[in-house]
mmCIF file of C-alpha atoms in Angstrom:
data_model
loop_
_atom_site.group_PDB
_atom_site.id
_atom_site.type_symbol
_atom_site.label_atom_id
_atom_site.label_comp_id
_atom_site.label_asym_id
_atom_site.label_seq_id
_atom_site.Cartn_x
_atom_site.Cartn_y
_atom_site.Cartn_z
ATOM 1 C CA GLY A 3 -0.138 -0.085 -0.166
ATOM 2 C CA ALA A 4 1.189 3.547 -0.291
ATOM 3 C CA VAL A 5 3.509 4.996 2.206
ATOM 4 C CA VAL A 6 3.948 8.313 3.563
ATOM 5 C CA SER A 7 6.826 8.811 5.616
ATOM 6 C CA GLN A 8 7.750 11.866 8.124
ATOM 7 C CA HIS A 9 11.486 13.329 9.219
ATOM 8 C CA PRO A 10 11.869 13.699 12.143
ATOM 9 C CA SER A 11 9.477 11.660 14.236
ATOM 10 C CA TRP A 12 10.204 14.222 17.275
ATOM 11 C CA VAL A 13 12.072 16.643 18.160
ATOM 12 C CA ILE A 14 13.061 18.882 21.405
ATOM 13 C CA CYS A 15 14.354 22.784 20.361
ATOM 14 C CA LYS A 16 14.276 25.938 22.565
ATOM 15 C CA SER A 17 12.100 28.608 22.055
ATOM 16 C CA GLY A 18 12.712 31.112 19.432
ATOM 17 C CA THR A 19 14.741 28.208 17.116
ATOM 18 C CA SER A 20 13.108 27.159 13.864
ATOM 19 C CA VAL A 21 12.319 23.401 12.854
ATOM 20 C CA LYS A 22 11.662 21.903 9.557
ATOM 21 C CA ILE A 23 9.425 18.273 9.543
ATOM 22 C CA GLU A 24 9.607 16.452 5.863
ATOM 23 C CA CYS A 25 6.950 14.604 4.937
ATOM 24 C CA ARG A 26 7.190 12.483 1.678
ATOM 25 C CA SER A 27 5.406 9.996 -0.402
ATOM 26 C CA LEU A 28 7.474 7.035 -0.908
ATOM 27 C CA ASP A 29 5.279 4.727 -3.881
ATOM 28 C CA PHE A 30 3.110 7.448 -5.151
ATOM 29 C CA GLN A 31 3.317 11.021 -6.723
ATOM 30 C CA ALA A 32 0.910 13.552 -4.630
ATOM 31 C CA THR A 33 0.239 16.482 -5.905
ATOM 32 C CA THR A 34 -1.467 17.413 -2.845
ATOM 33 C CA MET A 35 -0.447 17.155 0.785
ATOM 34 C CA PHE A 36 -2.034 17.897 3.897
ATOM 35 C CA TRP A 37 -0.671 19.111 7.276
ATOM 36 C CA TYR A 38 -2.583 18.665 10.430
ATOM 37 C CA ARG A 39 -2.102 19.962 14.174
ATOM 38 C CA GLN A 40 -3.206 17.411 17.039
ATOM 39 C CA PHE A 41 -3.143 18.420 20.545
ATOM 40 C CA PRO A 42 -3.621 15.609 23.101
ATOM 41 C CA LYS A 43 -6.662 13.843 23.261
ATOM 42 C CA GLN A 44 -8.083 15.787 20.514
ATOM 43 C CA SER A 45 -8.698 15.563 16.919
ATOM 44 C CA LEU A 46 -6.789 16.260 13.750
ATOM 45 C CA MET A 47 -6.811 20.231 12.987
ATOM 46 C CA LEU A 48 -5.919 20.621 9.310
ATOM 47 C CA MET A 49 -3.486 23.578 9.116
ATOM 48 C CA ALA A 50 -3.233 24.059 5.150
ATOM 49 C CA THR A 51 -3.589 22.286 1.716
ATOM 50 C CA SER A 52 -0.375 21.948 0.060
ATOM 51 C CA ASN A 53 0.113 21.834 -3.870
ATOM 52 C CA GLU A 54 3.122 21.229 -5.482
ATOM 53 C CA GLY A 55 4.878 23.871 -7.800
ATOM 54 C CA SER A 56 2.338 27.025 -5.674
ATOM 55 C CA LYS A 57 1.762 28.785 -3.073
ATOM 56 C CA ALA A 58 0.067 26.415 0.228
ATOM 57 C CA THR A 59 -3.544 26.828 1.223
ATOM 58 C CA TYR A 60 -3.820 28.179 5.042
ATOM 59 C CA GLU A 61 -6.584 27.168 7.243
ATOM 60 C CA GLN A 62 -8.224 30.371 8.852
ATOM 61 C CA GLY A 63 -6.402 30.989 11.956
ATOM 62 C CA VAL A 64 -3.074 29.410 10.553
ATOM 63 C CA GLU A 65 -0.485 32.337 10.475
ATOM 64 C CA LYS A 66 1.321 31.098 6.953
ATOM 65 C CA ASP A 67 4.851 33.345 7.828
ATOM 66 C CA LYS A 68 5.076 31.237 10.844
ATOM 67 C CA PHE A 69 3.978 27.924 9.316
ATOM 68 C CA LEU A 70 6.423 27.824 5.981
ATOM 69 C CA ILE A 71 4.779 25.181 3.759
ATOM 70 C CA ASN A 72 7.054 24.117 0.785
ATOM 71 C CA HIS A 73 5.999 21.589 -1.737
ATOM 72 C CA ALA A 74 8.981 21.325 -4.130
ATOM 73 C CA SER A 75 8.125 18.048 -5.594
ATOM 74 C CA LEU A 76 5.821 15.427 -6.183
ATOM 75 C CA THR A 77 7.315 13.281 -3.067
ATOM 76 C CA LEU A 78 8.134 16.037 -0.892
ATOM 77 C CA SER A 79 6.867 18.547 1.731
ATOM 78 C CA THR A 80 8.043 20.721 4.306
ATOM 79 C CA LEU A 81 6.513 22.364 6.944
ATOM 80 C CA THR A 82 8.629 25.209 8.908
ATOM 81 C CA VAL A 83 7.595 26.369 12.354
ATOM 82 C CA THR A 84 9.710 29.304 12.432
ATOM 83 C CA SER A 85 10.195 30.873 15.883
ATOM 84 C CA ALA A 86 8.801 28.418 17.759
ATOM 85 C CA HIS A 87 7.183 28.674 21.087
ATOM 86 C CA PRO A 88 5.997 26.701 23.778
ATOM 87 C CA GLU A 89 2.560 26.702 22.784
ATOM 88 C CA ASP A 90 3.634 25.491 19.040
ATOM 89 C CA SER A 91 4.034 22.031 21.307
ATOM 90 C CA SER A 92 1.916 19.414 18.931
ATOM 91 C CA PHE A 93 2.143 16.570 17.110
ATOM 92 C CA TYR A 94 2.233 17.723 13.414
ATOM 93 C CA ILE A 95 0.608 14.932 11.170
ATOM 94 C CA CYS A 96 0.807 15.097 7.489
ATOM 95 C CA SER A 97 -1.136 13.468 4.288
ATOM 96 C CA ALA A 98 -0.887 12.871 0.949
ATOM 97 C CA ARG A 99 -3.303 12.136 -1.593
ATOM 98 C CA ASP A 100 -2.289 10.016 -4.737
ATOM 99 C CA ALA A 101 -2.174 12.095 -7.953
ATOM 100 C CA ASP A 102 -4.121 8.983 -9.672
ATOM 101 C CA ARG A 103 -6.690 8.619 -7.448
ATOM 102 C CA ILE A 104 -8.395 12.030 -6.788
ATOM 103 C CA GLY A 105 -11.695 12.036 -4.598
ATOM 104 C CA GLU A 106 -10.326 8.484 -2.348
ATOM 105 C CA THR A 107 -8.700 8.203 0.901
ATOM 106 C CA GLN A 108 -5.530 10.099 2.062
ATOM 107 C CA TYR A 109 -2.453 8.345 3.407
ATOM 108 C CA PHE A 110 -1.076 9.476 6.877
ATOM 109 C CA GLY A 111 2.344 10.095 7.888
ATOM 110 C CA PRO A 112 3.103 8.390 11.123
ATOM 111 C CA GLY A 113 3.534 12.114 12.552
ATOM 112 C CA THR A 114 5.986 14.025 14.365
ATOM 113 C CA ARG A 115 5.963 15.212 17.765
ATOM 114 C CA LEU A 116 7.711 18.484 18.514
ATOM 115 C CA LEU A 117 8.401 19.927 22.212
ATOM 116 C CA VAL A 118 9.159 23.348 22.286
ATOM 117 C CA LEU A 119 11.386 24.592 25.710
ATOM 118 C CA SER B 6 -14.310 23.778 11.538
ATOM 119 C CA GLN B 7 -15.514 20.050 12.771
ATOM 120 C CA GLN B 8 -17.583 18.333 10.921
ATOM 121 C CA GLY B 9 -17.799 15.209 12.638
ATOM 122 C CA GLU B 10 -18.836 14.340 16.116
ATOM 123 C CA GLU B 11 -18.349 10.993 17.352
ATOM 124 C CA ASP B 12 -20.383 9.244 20.076
ATOM 125 C CA PRO B 13 -19.579 8.400 22.594
ATOM 126 C CA GLN B 14 -16.644 10.145 23.490
ATOM 127 C CA ALA B 15 -14.899 6.793 25.057
ATOM 128 C CA LEU B 16 -16.179 3.136 25.219
ATOM 129 C CA SER B 17 -14.980 0.186 27.432
ATOM 130 C CA ILE B 18 -15.650 -3.135 26.638
ATOM 131 C CA GLN B 19 -14.561 -6.563 27.366
ATOM 132 C CA GLU B 20 -12.757 -8.770 24.636
ATOM 133 C CA GLY B 21 -14.845 -10.606 22.429
ATOM 134 C CA GLU B 22 -17.709 -8.134 22.621
ATOM 135 C CA ASN B 23 -18.899 -5.513 19.911
ATOM 136 C CA ALA B 24 -18.220 -2.052 19.528
ATOM 137 C CA THR B 25 -20.151 0.481 17.988
ATOM 138 C CA MET B 26 -19.448 4.287 17.707
ATOM 139 C CA ASN B 27 -21.423 6.388 15.545
ATOM 140 C CA CYS B 28 -20.690 9.643 13.807
ATOM 141 C CA SER B 29 -22.922 12.660 12.615
ATOM 142 C CA TYR B 30 -21.939 15.096 10.373
ATOM 143 C CA LYS B 31 -23.478 18.515 8.850
ATOM 144 C CA THR B 32 -22.858 19.411 5.376
ATOM 145 C CA SER B 33 -23.173 17.007 1.994
ATOM 146 C CA ILE B 34 -20.803 14.570 1.710
ATOM 147 C CA ASN B 35 -18.751 12.949 -1.173
ATOM 148 C CA ASN B 36 -17.572 9.980 1.114
ATOM 149 C CA LEU B 37 -16.927 9.789 4.879
ATOM 150 C CA GLN B 38 -14.286 7.612 6.162
ATOM 151 C CA TRP B 39 -12.878 5.787 9.321
ATOM 152 C CA TYR B 40 -9.608 5.979 10.679
ATOM 153 C CA ARG B 41 -8.218 4.438 13.914
ATOM 154 C CA GLN B 42 -4.954 6.293 15.947
ATOM 155 C CA ASN B 43 -3.173 4.440 18.432
ATOM 156 C CA SER B 44 -1.828 6.445 21.015
ATOM 157 C CA GLY B 45 0.596 9.016 19.882
ATOM 158 C CA ARG B 46 0.841 7.360 16.536
ATOM 159 C CA GLY B 47 -0.594 8.136 12.928
ATOM 160 C CA LEU B 48 -3.747 7.369 11.441
ATOM 161 C CA VAL B 49 -4.638 4.291 9.498
ATOM 162 C CA HIS B 50 -7.571 4.155 7.435
ATOM 163 C CA LEU B 51 -9.954 1.757 8.379
ATOM 164 C CA ILE B 52 -12.616 2.258 5.804
ATOM 165 C CA LEU B 53 -14.379 4.614 3.319
ATOM 166 C CA ILE B 54 -18.058 4.358 2.358
ATOM 167 C CA ARG B 55 -19.283 6.861 -0.204
ATOM 168 C CA SER B 56 -22.149 8.803 -0.394
ATOM 169 C CA ASN B 57 -23.777 6.150 -2.421
ATOM 170 C CA GLU B 58 -23.816 3.449 -0.537
ATOM 171 C CA ARG B 59 -25.678 2.289 2.778
ATOM 172 C CA GLU B 60 -23.229 -0.445 4.188
ATOM 173 C CA LYS B 61 -19.833 -1.853 4.033
ATOM 174 C CA HIS B 62 -17.456 -4.691 5.400
ATOM 175 C CA SER B 63 -14.156 -5.006 5.938
ATOM 176 C CA GLY B 64 -13.386 -7.978 8.220
ATOM 177 C CA ARG B 65 -14.624 -7.654 11.190
ATOM 178 C CA LEU B 66 -15.692 -4.049 10.351
ATOM 179 C CA ARG B 67 -19.082 -2.936 9.625
ATOM 180 C CA VAL B 68 -19.683 0.793 8.315
ATOM 181 C CA THR B 69 -23.217 2.278 7.530
ATOM 182 C CA LEU B 70 -24.362 5.302 5.949
ATOM 183 C CA ASP B 71 -27.200 7.103 6.460
ATOM 184 C CA THR B 72 -27.190 10.342 4.705
ATOM 185 C CA SER B 73 -30.519 11.335 4.874
ATOM 186 C CA LYS B 74 -30.038 11.892 8.791
ATOM 187 C CA LYS B 75 -26.325 12.759 8.171
ATOM 188 C CA SER B 76 -24.868 9.753 10.375
ATOM 189 C CA SER B 77 -22.348 6.758 9.971
ATOM 190 C CA SER B 78 -21.310 4.115 12.260
ATOM 191 C CA LEU B 79 -18.546 1.585 12.726
ATOM 192 C CA LEU B 80 -19.368 -2.041 14.082
ATOM 193 C CA ILE B 81 -16.168 -3.691 15.493
ATOM 194 C CA THR B 82 -17.347 -7.407 16.110
ATOM 195 C CA ALA B 83 -15.336 -9.492 18.097
ATOM 196 C CA SER B 84 -13.060 -7.265 19.794
ATOM 197 C CA ARG B 85 -9.563 -7.142 20.678
ATOM 198 C CA ALA B 86 -7.112 -6.280 23.049
ATOM 199 C CA ALA B 87 -5.639 -4.736 20.287
ATOM 200 C CA ASP B 88 -8.648 -2.713 18.830
ATOM 201 C CA THR B 89 -7.543 -0.534 21.932
ATOM 202 C CA ALA B 90 -7.355 2.896 19.778
ATOM 203 C CA SER B 91 -8.893 6.108 19.090
ATOM 204 C CA TYR B 92 -11.198 6.181 16.277
ATOM 205 C CA PHE B 93 -12.085 8.958 13.991
ATOM 206 C CA CYS B 94 -14.391 9.775 11.302
ATOM 207 C CA ALA B 95 -13.462 12.303 8.566
ATOM 208 C CA THR B 96 -16.076 13.680 5.867
ATOM 209 C CA LEU B 97 -14.467 14.532 2.442
ATOM 210 C CA LEU B 98 -15.921 17.993 0.775
ATOM 211 C CA GLY B 99 -15.760 18.108 -2.456
ATOM 212 C CA TYR B 100 -12.713 16.627 -3.516
ATOM 213 C CA SER B 101 -10.091 17.714 -1.148
ATOM 214 C CA THR B 102 -10.669 18.701 2.075
ATOM 215 C CA LEU B 103 -11.253 15.849 4.881
ATOM 216 C CA THR B 104 -12.430 17.103 8.165
ATOM 217 C CA PHE B 105 -12.004 14.796 11.078
ATOM 218 C CA GLY B 106 -14.696 14.562 14.063
ATOM 219 C CA LYS B 107 -13.569 14.578 17.545
ATOM 220 C CA GLY B 108 -12.585 10.566 17.730
ATOM 221 C CA THR B 109 -14.164 7.779 20.491
ATOM 222 C CA MET B 110 -11.329 6.267 22.264
ATOM 223 C CA LEU B 111 -11.891 2.656 22.725
ATOM 224 C CA LEU B 112 -10.447 0.198 25.325
ATOM 225 C CA VAL B 113 -10.835 -3.248 25.030
ATOM 226 C CA SER B 114 -9.536 -4.938 27.988
ATOM 227 C CA PRO B 115 -8.952 -8.594 28.032
#
């Protein structure tokens, strides 16, 4: 089946630093990738939709200057949390949609746990 | 904003029993999907049911969809301890945005 990987799986950083999270589709091409954030015992909240070769679409309330998204190729999207603060500590999950199967399921990465001290 | 609302929020059962979770949503959908998430892990896709389908089976899973009531149910039969996880319904609006419900935490005791 389709596999999506994320790197790193967890990261601890100091307040004020920037952290980059990678999301890769390993065996399919993904024209669209999605970034979600999940706080403990809560649901996934969509942050932004990342389209290959164009600017990401951010959900209301998500600061695009703080959460930089780059979708440089059909298999890679990156999320950079700039000037991270403790309140950015969360579980970040990406998903990817197979370019050949629009309207069908998304494939989720294993998530990246971010802790900002 | 969240589209799906799962019920119950938490469910505790014994191995061998059946577990039923419900999901309600607000708008028209293309399809509805159920996912499982083990603690601190990513999501695993369980089953997808399209808006023109009423029931679907996959192994020990049975999903129903009632578009007139805007609701779906997930039944796990003969539950196992390994089924312990959080279960989320998610609705696909248009052909892009997948919106998740709040989830049901299922605990299956040996």
